[in-house]
PDB file of C-alpha atoms in Angstrom:
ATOM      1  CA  UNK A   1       0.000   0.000   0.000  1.00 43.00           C
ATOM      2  CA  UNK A   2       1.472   3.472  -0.750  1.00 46.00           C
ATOM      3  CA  UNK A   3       1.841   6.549   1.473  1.00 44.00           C
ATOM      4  CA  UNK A   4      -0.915   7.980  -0.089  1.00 44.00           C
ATOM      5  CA  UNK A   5      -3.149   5.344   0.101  1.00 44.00           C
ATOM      6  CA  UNK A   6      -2.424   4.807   3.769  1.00 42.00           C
ATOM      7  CA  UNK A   7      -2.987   8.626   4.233  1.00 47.00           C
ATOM      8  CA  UNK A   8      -6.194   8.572   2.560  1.00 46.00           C
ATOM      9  CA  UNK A   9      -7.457   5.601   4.522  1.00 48.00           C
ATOM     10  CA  UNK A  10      -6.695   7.229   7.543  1.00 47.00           C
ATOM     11  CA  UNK A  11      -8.263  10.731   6.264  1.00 46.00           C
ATOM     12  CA  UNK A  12     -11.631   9.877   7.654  1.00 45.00           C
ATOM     13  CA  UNK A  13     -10.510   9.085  11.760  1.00 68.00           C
ATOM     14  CA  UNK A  14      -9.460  12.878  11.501  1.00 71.00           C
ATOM     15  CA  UNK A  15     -11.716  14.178   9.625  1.00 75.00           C
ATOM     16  CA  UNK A  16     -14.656  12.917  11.293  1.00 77.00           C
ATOM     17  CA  UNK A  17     -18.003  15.226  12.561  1.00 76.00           C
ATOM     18  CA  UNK A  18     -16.602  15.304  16.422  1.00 75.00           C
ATOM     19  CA  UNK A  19     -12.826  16.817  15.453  1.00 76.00           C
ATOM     20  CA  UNK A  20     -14.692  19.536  12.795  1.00 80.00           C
ATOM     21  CA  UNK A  21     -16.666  20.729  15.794  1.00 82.00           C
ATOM     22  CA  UNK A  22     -13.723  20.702  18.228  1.00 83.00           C
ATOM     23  CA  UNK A  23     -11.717  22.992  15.015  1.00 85.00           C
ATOM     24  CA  UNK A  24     -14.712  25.214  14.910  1.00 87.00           C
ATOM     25  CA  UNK A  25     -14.171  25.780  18.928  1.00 89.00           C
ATOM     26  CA  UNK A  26     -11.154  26.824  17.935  1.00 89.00           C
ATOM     27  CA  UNK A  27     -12.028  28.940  15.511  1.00 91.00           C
ATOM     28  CA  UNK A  28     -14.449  30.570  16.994  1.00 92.00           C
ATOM     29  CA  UNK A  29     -11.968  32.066  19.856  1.00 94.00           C
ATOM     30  CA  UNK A  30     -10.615  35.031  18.459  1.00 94.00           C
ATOM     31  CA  UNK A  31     -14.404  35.878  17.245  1.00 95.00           C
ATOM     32  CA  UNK A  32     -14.512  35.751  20.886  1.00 95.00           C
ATOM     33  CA  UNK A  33     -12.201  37.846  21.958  1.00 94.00           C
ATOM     34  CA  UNK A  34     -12.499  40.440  19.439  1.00 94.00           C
ATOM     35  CA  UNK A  35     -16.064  40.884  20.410  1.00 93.00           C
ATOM     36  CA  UNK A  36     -14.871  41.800  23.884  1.00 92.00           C
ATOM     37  CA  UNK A  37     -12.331  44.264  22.410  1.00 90.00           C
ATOM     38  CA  UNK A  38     -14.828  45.936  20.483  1.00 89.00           C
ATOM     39  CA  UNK A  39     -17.320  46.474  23.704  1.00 85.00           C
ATOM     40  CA  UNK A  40     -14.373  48.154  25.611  1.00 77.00           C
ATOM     41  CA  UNK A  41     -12.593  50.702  23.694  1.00 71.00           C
ATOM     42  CA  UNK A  42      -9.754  51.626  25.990  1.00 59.00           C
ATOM     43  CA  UNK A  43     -10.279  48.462  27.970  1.00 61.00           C
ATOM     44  CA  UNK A  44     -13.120  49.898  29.928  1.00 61.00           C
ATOM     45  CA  UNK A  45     -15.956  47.114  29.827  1.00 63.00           C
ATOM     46  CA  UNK A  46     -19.440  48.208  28.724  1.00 64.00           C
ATOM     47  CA  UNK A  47     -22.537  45.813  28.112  1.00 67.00           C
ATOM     48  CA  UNK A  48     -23.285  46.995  24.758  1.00 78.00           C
ATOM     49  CA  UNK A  49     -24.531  44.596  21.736  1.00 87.00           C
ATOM     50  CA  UNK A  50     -20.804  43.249  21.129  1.00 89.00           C
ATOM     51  CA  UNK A  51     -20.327  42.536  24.656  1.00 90.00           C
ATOM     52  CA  UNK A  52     -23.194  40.485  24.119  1.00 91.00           C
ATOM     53  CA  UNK A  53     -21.725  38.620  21.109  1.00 93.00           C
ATOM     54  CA  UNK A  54     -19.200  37.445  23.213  1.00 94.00           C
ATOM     55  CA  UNK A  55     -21.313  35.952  25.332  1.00 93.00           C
ATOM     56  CA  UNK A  56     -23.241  34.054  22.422  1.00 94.00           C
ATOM     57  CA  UNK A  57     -19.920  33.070  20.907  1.00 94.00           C
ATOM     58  CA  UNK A  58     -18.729  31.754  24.144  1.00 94.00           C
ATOM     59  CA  UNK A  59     -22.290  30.044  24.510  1.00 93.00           C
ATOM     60  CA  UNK A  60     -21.490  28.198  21.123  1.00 93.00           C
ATOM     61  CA  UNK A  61     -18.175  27.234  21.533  1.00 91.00           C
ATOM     62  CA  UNK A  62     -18.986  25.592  24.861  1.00 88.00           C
ATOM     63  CA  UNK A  63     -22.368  23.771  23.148  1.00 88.00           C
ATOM     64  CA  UNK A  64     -19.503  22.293  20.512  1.00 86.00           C
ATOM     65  CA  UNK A  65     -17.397  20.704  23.071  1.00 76.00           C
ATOM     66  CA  UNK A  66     -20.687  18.705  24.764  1.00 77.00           C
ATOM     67  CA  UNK A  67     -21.846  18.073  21.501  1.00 76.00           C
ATOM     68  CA  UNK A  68     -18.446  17.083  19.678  1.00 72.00           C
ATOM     69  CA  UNK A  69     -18.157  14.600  23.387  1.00 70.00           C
ATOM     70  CA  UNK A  70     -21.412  13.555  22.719  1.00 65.00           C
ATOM     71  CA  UNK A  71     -21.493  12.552  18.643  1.00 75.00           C
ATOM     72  CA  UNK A  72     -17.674  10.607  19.467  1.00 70.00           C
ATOM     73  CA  UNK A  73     -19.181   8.615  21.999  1.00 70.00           C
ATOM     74  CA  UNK A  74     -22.391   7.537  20.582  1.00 70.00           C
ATOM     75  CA  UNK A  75     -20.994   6.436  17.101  1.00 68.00           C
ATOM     76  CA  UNK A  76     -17.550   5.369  18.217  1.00 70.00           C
ATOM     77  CA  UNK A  77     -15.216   8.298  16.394  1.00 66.00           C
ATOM     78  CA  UNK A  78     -13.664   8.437  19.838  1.00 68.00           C
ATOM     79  CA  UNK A  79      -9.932   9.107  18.267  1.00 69.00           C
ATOM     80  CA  UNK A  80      -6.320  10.350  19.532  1.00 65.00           C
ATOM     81  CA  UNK A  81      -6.393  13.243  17.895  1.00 68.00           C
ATOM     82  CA  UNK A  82      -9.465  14.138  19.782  1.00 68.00           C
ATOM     83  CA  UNK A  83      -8.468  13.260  23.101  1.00 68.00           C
ATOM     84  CA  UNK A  84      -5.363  16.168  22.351  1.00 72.00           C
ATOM     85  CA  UNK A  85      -6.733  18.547  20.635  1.00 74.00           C
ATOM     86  CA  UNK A  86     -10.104  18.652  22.498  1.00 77.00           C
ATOM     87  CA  UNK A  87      -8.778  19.648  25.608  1.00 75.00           C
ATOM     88  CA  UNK A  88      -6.580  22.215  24.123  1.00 81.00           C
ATOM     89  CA  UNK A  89      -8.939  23.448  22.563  1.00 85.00           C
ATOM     90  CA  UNK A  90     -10.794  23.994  26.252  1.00 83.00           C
ATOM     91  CA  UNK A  91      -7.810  25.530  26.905  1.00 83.00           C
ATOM     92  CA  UNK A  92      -7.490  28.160  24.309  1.00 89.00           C
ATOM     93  CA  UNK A  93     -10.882  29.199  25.020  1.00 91.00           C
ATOM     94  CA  UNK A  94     -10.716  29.161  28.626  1.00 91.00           C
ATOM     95  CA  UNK A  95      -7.397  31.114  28.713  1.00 92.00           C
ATOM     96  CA  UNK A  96      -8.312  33.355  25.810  1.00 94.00           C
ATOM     97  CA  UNK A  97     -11.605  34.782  28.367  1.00 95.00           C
ATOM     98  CA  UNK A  98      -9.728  34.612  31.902  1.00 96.00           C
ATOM     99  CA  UNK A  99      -6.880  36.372  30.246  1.00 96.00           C
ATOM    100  CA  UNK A 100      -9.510  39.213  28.307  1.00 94.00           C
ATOM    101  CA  UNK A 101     -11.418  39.301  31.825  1.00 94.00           C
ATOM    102  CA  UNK A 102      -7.953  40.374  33.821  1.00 95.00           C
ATOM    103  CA  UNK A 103      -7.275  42.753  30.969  1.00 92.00           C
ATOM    104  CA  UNK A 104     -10.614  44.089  31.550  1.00 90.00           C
ATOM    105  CA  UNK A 105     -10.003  44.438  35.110  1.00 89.00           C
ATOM    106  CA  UNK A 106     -13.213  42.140  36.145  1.00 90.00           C
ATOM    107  CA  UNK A 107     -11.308  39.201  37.397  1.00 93.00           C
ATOM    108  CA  UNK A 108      -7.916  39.391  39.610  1.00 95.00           C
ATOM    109  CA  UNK A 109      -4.873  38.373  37.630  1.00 96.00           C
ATOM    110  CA  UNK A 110      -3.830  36.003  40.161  1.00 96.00           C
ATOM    111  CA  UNK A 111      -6.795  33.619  39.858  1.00 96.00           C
ATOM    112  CA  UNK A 112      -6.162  33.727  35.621  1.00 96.00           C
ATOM    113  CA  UNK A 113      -2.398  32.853  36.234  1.00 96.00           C
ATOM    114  CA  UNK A 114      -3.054  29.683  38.659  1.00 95.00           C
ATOM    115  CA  UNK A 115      -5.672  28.219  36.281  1.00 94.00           C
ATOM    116  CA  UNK A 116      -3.435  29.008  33.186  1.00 93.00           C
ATOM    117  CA  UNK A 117      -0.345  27.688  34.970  1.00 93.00           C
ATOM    118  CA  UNK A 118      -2.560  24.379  35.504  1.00 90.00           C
ATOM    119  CA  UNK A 119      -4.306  24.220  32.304  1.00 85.00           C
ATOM    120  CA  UNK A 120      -0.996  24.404  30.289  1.00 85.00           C
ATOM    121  CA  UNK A 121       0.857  22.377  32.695  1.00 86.00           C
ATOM    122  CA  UNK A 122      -1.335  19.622  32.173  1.00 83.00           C
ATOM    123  CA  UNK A 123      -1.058  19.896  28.722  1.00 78.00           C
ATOM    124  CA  UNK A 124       2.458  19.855  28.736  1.00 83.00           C
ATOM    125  CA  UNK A 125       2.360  16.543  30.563  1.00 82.00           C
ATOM    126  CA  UNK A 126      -0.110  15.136  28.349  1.00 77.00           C
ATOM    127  CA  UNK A 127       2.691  15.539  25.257  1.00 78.00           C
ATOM    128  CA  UNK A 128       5.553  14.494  27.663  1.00 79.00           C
ATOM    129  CA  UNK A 129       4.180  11.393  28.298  1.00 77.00           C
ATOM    130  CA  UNK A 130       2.735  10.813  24.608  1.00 75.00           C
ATOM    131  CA  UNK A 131       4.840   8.142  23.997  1.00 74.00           C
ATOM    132  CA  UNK A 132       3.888   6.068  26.586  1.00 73.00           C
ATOM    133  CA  UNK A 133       0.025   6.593  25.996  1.00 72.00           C
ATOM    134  CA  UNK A 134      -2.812   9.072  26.217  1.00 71.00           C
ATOM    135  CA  UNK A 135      -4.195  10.434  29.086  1.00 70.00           C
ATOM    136  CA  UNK A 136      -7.487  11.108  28.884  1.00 67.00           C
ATOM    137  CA  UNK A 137     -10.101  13.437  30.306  1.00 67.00           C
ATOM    138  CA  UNK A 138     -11.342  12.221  34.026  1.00 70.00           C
ATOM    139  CA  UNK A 139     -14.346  13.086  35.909  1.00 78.00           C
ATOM    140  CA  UNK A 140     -12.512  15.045  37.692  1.00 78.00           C
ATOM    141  CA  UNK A 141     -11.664  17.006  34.700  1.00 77.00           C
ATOM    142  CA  UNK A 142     -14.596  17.018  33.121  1.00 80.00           C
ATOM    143  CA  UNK A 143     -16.673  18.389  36.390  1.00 89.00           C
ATOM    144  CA  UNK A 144     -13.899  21.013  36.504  1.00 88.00           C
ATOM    145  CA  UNK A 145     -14.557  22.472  32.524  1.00 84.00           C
ATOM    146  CA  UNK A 146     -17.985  22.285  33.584  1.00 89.00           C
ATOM    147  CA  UNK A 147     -17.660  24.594  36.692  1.00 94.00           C
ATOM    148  CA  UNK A 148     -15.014  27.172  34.496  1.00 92.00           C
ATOM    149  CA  UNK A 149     -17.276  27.102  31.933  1.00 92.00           C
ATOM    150  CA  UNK A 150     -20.442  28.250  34.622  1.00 94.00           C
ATOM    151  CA  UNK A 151     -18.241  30.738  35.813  1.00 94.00           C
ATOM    152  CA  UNK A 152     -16.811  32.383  33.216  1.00 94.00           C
ATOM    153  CA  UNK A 153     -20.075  32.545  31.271  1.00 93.00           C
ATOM    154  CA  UNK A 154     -21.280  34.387  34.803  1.00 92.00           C
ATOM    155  CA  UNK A 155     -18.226  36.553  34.340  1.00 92.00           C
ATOM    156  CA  UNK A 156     -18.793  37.344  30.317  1.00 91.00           C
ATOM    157  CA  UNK A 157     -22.331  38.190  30.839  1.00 88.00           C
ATOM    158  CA  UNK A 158     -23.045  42.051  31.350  1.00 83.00           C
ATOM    159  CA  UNK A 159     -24.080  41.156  35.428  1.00 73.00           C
ATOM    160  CA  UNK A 160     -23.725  44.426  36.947  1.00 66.00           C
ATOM    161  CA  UNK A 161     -26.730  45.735  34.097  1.00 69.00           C
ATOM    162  CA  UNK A 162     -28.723  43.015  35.324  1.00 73.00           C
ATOM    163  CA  UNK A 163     -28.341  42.663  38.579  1.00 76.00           C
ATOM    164  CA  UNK A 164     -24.967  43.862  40.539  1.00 77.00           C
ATOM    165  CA  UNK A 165     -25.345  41.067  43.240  1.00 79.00           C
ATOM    166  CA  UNK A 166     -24.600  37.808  40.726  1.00 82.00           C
ATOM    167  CA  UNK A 167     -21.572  39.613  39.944  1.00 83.00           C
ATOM    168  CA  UNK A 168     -20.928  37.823  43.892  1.00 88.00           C
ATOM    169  CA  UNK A 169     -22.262  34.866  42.447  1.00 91.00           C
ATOM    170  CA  UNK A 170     -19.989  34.660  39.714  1.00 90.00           C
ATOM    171  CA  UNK A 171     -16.870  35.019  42.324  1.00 92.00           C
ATOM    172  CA  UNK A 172     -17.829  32.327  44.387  1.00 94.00           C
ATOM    173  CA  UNK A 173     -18.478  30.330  41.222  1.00 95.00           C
ATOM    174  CA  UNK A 174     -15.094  30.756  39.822  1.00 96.00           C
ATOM    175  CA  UNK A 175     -13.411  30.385  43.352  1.00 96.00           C
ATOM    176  CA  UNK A 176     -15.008  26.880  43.275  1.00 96.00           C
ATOM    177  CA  UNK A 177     -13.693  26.544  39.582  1.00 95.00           C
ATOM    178  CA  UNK A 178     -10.106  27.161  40.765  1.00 95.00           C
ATOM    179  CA  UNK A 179     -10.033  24.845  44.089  1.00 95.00           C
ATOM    180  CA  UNK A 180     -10.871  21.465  41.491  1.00 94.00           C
ATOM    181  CA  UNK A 181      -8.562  23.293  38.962  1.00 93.00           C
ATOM    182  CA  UNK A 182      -5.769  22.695  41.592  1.00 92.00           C
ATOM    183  CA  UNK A 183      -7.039  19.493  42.968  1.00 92.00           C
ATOM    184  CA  UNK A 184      -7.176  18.189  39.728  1.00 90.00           C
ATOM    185  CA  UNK A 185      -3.789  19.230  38.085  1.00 89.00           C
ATOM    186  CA  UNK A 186      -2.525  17.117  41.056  1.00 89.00           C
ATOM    187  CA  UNK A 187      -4.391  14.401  40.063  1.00 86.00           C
ATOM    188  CA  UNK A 188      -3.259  14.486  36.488  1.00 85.00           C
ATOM    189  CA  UNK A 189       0.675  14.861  37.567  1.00 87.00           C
ATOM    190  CA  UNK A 190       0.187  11.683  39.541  1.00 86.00           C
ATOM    191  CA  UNK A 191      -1.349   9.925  36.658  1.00 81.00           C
ATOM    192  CA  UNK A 192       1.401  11.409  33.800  1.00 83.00           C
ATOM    193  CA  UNK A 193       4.283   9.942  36.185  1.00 83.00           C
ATOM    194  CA  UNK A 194       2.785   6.541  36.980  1.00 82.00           C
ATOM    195  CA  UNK A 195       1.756   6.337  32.782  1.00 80.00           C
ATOM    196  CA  UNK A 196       5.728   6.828  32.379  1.00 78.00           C
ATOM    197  CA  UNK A 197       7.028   4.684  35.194  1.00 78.00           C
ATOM    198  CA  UNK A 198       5.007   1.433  33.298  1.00 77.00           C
ATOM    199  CA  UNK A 199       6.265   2.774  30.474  1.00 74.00           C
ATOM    200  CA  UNK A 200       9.836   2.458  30.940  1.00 76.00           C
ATOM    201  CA  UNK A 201       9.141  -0.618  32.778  1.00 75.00           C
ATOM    202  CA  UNK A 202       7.829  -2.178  29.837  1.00 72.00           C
ATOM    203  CA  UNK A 203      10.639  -1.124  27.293  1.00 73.00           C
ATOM    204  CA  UNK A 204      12.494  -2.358  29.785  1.00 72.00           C
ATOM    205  CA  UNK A 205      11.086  -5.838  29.930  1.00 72.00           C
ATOM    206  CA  UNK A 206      11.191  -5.988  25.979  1.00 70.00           C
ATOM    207  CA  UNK A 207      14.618  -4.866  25.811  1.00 68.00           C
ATOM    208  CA  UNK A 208      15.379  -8.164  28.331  1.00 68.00           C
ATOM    209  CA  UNK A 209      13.386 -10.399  26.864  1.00 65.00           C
ATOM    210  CA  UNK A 210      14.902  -9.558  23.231  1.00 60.00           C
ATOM    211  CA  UNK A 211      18.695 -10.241  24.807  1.00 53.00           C
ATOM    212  CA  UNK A 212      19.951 -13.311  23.913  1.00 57.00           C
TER     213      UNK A 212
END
């Protein structure tokens, strides 16, 4: 079979309905964040008709990543290229709004740099351990994109011209958000490290039962 061939018979695990929605998430994150731009000339927020677009893009990124979950599950295009570039792209649009809220002055800088420091850290474990396996996505995980995602989409909405209390709600929200951030980053450094120990050990094993 030639290169091509191969290539083309292995076209379709990519380019399957579940990874096209998890590019569009991507693609829709500088929409995103130029919406937000555009409602705060000078970086002073307002709650004008772009600020919310923002909060409709955000809306339909986030509907992509439970439906994209959803359609790869039910009709088995579960694939490795989705279990990396899903979560990243979580991460892009996660990072692209905490990083536009700080800018904007509606969410302390320190709370963006501990969730980006564990969203990117994790990342960079999943691709340092890529050769032993994948890690993929726990409940743990999954509860803690779910809570982000609640808490940033409290934080994008205009709050304080609906009602200036939620903008409390949205705090303790995203406070909860960044405790199983934390907790779970753990967990996922404990899982990279014991993927690589049984890794090596099984090279290991191969290498001694190849010797003669």
């Amino acid at each position: 079979m030639t290169s091509a061939e191969t290539n083309a018979g292995s076209a379709p695990r990519i380019w399957n309905l579940p990874n096209i929605l998890t590019m569009l998430r991507i693609a829709l994150v500088p929409f995103f964040v130029w919406f937000l731009i555009l409602d705060a000339p000078g970086l002073q927020a307002g709650s004008g008709v772009w600020r919310w677009a923002a909060v409709v893009a955000f809306a339909v990124a986030i509907y992509t990543d439970k439906l994209d979950g959803d359609i790869a599950r039910s009709r088995g295009l579960v694939t490795d290229f989705g279990k990396i570039a899903d979560p990243i792209a979580d991460k892009l649009l996660i990072g692209s709004a905490l990083v536009m809220l700080s800018l904007l002055g509606e969410l302390p800088w320190w709370v963006t740099a501990l969730i980006l420091v564990r969203e990117w850290g994790v990342t960079a474990l999943r691709f340092f351990v890529i050769r032993y396996g994948v890690i993929p996505a726990s409940r743990g995980g999954k509860l803690k994109t779910v809570v982000q995602t609640v808490a940033i989409f409290l934080y994008v909405m205009p709050l304080a011209a609906i009602a200036p209390w939620l903008g409390f709600v949205a705090f303790a929200v995203m406070m909860a958000a960044l405790a199983i951030t934390v907790w779970t980053g753990a967990e996922y450094t404990v899982e990279a490290l014991k993927l690589r120990a049984s890794g090596i050990r099984a090279r290991k094993q191969q290498l001694n039962e190849g010797a003669p």
